[in-house]
GROMACS .gro file of C-alpha atoms in nm:
model
  123
    1MET     CA    1 -10.717   9.256   2.803
    2LEU     CA    2 -10.465   9.075   3.019
    3PRO     CA    3 -10.210   9.318   3.171
    4THR     CA    4  -9.854   9.302   3.037
    5ASP     CA    5  -9.713   9.182   3.371
    6ASN     CA    6  -9.944   8.881   3.359
    7ARG     CA    7  -9.849   8.762   3.011
    8LEU     CA    8  -9.637   8.454   2.955
    9ARG     CA    9  -9.396   8.513   2.668
   10ARG     CA   10  -9.077   8.308   2.702
   11ARG     CA   11  -9.060   7.966   2.540
   12GLU     CA   12  -8.887   7.824   2.850
   13ASP     CA   13  -9.175   7.939   3.070
   14PHE     CA   14  -9.432   7.773   2.842
   15ALA     CA   15  -9.225   7.452   2.851
   16THR     CA   16  -9.194   7.465   3.230
   17ALA     CA   17  -9.569   7.503   3.278
   18VAL     CA   18  -9.652   7.224   3.033
   19ARG     CA   19  -9.384   6.974   3.137
   20ARG     CA   20  -9.366   7.028   3.512
   21GLY     CA   21  -9.716   7.151   3.593
   22ARG     CA   22 -10.047   6.983   3.653
   23ARG     CA   23 -10.312   6.975   3.382
   24ALA     CA   24 -10.686   6.958   3.351
   25GLY     CA   25 -10.863   6.892   3.023
   26ARG     CA   26 -11.208   6.990   2.904
   27PRO     CA   27 -11.373   6.940   2.562
   28THR     CA   28 -11.258   7.278   2.425
   29LEU     CA   29 -10.933   7.341   2.613
   30VAL     CA   30 -10.654   7.208   2.834
   31VAL     CA   31 -10.511   7.414   3.120
   32HIS     CA   32 -10.155   7.356   3.246
   33LEU     CA   33 -10.062   7.505   3.585
   34ARG     CA   34  -9.719   7.532   3.743
   35SER     CA   35  -9.821   7.658   4.085
   36GLY     CA   36  -9.608   7.913   4.267
   37ALA     CA   37  -9.307   7.882   4.039
   38THR     CA   38  -9.048   8.149   4.104
   39ASP     CA   39  -8.956   8.381   3.822
   40PRO     CA   40  -8.579   8.414   3.782
   41HIS     CA   41  -8.632   8.710   3.546
   42ALA     CA   42  -8.824   8.926   3.796
   43PRO     CA   43  -8.616   9.198   3.962
   44GLY     CA   44  -8.644   9.270   4.332
   45GLU     CA   45  -8.775   9.070   4.622
   46SER     CA   46  -9.149   9.113   4.565
   47ALA     CA   47  -9.367   8.816   4.484
   48PRO     CA   48  -9.374   8.760   4.108
   49PRO     CA   49  -9.711   8.797   3.938
   50THR     CA   50  -9.909   8.507   3.800
   51ARG     CA   51  -9.848   8.481   3.427
   52ALA     CA   52 -10.071   8.322   3.164
   53GLY     CA   53 -10.005   8.219   2.805
   54PHE     CA   54 -10.219   8.076   2.530
   55VAL     CA   55 -10.159   7.815   2.260
   56VAL     CA   56 -10.403   7.812   1.969
   57SER     CA   57 -10.293   7.591   1.679
   58LYS     CA   58 -10.410   7.589   1.319
   59ALA     CA   59 -10.630   7.289   1.403
   60VAL     CA   60 -10.867   7.537   1.571
   61GLY     CA   61 -10.932   7.720   1.245
   62GLY     CA   62 -10.808   7.999   1.023
   63ALA     CA   63 -10.631   8.310   1.144
   64VAL     CA   64 -10.953   8.498   1.218
   65VAL     CA   65 -11.092   8.213   1.428
   66ARG     CA   66 -10.762   8.158   1.613
   67ASN     CA   67 -10.735   8.526   1.702
   68LYS     CA   68 -11.097   8.534   1.819
   69VAL     CA   69 -11.033   8.236   2.048
   70LYS     CA   70 -10.716   8.397   2.186
   71ARG     CA   71 -10.898   8.724   2.256
   72ARG     CA   72 -11.178   8.542   2.434
   73LEU     CA   73 -10.937   8.338   2.646
   74ARG     CA   74 -10.730   8.644   2.740
   75HIS     CA   75 -11.047   8.825   2.843
   76LEU     CA   76 -11.159   8.530   3.057
   77MET     CA   77 -10.818   8.493   3.224
   78ARG     CA   78 -10.806   8.863   3.313
   79ASP     CA   79 -11.077   8.811   3.574
   80ARG     CA   80 -10.934   8.481   3.701
   81VAL     CA   81 -10.562   8.561   3.731
   82GLY     CA   82 -10.608   8.660   4.097
   83LEU     CA   83 -10.717   8.305   4.187
   84PHE     CA   84 -10.365   8.165   4.146
   85PRO     CA   85 -10.079   8.175   4.397
   86PRO     CA   86  -9.817   8.442   4.318
   87GLY     CA   87  -9.560   8.327   4.066
   88SER     CA   88  -9.782   8.067   3.901
   89LEU     CA   89  -9.743   7.987   3.533
   90VAL     CA   90 -10.064   7.906   3.345
   91VAL     CA   91 -10.085   7.782   2.987
   92VAL     CA   92 -10.426   7.748   2.822
   93ARG     CA   93 -10.418   7.529   2.511
   94ALA     CA   94 -10.723   7.557   2.286
   95LEU     CA   95 -10.848   7.235   2.128
   96PRO     CA   96 -11.009   7.218   1.782
   97GLY     CA   97 -11.363   7.244   1.923
   98SER     CA   98 -11.291   7.586   2.074
   99GLY     CA   99 -11.324   7.757   1.737
  100ASP     CA  100 -11.695   7.672   1.724
  101ALA     CA  101 -11.763   7.731   2.096
  102ASP     CA  102 -11.925   8.052   2.213
  103HIS     CA  103 -11.790   8.275   2.489
  104ALA     CA  104 -12.008   8.120   2.760
  105HIS     CA  105 -11.902   7.766   2.671
  106LEU     CA  106 -11.533   7.861   2.684
  107ALA     CA  107 -11.593   8.028   3.022
  108ARG     CA  108 -11.762   7.716   3.162
  109ASP     CA  109 -11.481   7.491   3.042
  110LEU     CA  110 -11.212   7.725   3.175
  111ASP     CA  111 -11.385   7.751   3.514
  112ALA     CA  112 -11.423   7.372   3.537
  113ALA     CA  113 -11.055   7.316   3.453
  114LEU     CA  114 -10.941   7.580   3.703
  115GLU     CA  115 -11.166   7.435   3.972
  116ARG     CA  116 -11.007   7.096   3.917
  117LEU     CA  117 -10.654   7.238   3.934
  118LEU     CA  118 -10.703   7.479   4.224
  119GLY     CA  119 -10.950   7.265   4.415
  120GLY     CA  120 -10.702   6.978   4.433
  121GLY     CA  121 -10.901   6.739   4.218
  122ALA     CA  122 -10.750   6.416   4.088
  123ARG     CA  123 -10.553   6.427   3.768
   0.00000   0.00000   0.00000
């Protein structure tokens, strides 16, 4: 499970990542990254943690399928959250094909999207 400090919860933060960040799309998901954004809500002078949020619409499937996709994506991001610069905002949006994809396929697509974003690939 993704730690509480690394969860994106505020609507404004989701909007910031989606509107002002870079994005990389794959067949089952789209990743939006706002790199190194400062968190005005974090107390103290320490570097804010990277935070990730997930968007899984009804187009993916019923409630059971949507929750399964969210659980899988949270699990995958737990191991990858350290790859981002401190203070980054990451939004992973699941596309309709993600409901039928297995765990390994979601992991491959997520890794490919992150490689494109963090490796400096073209948009």
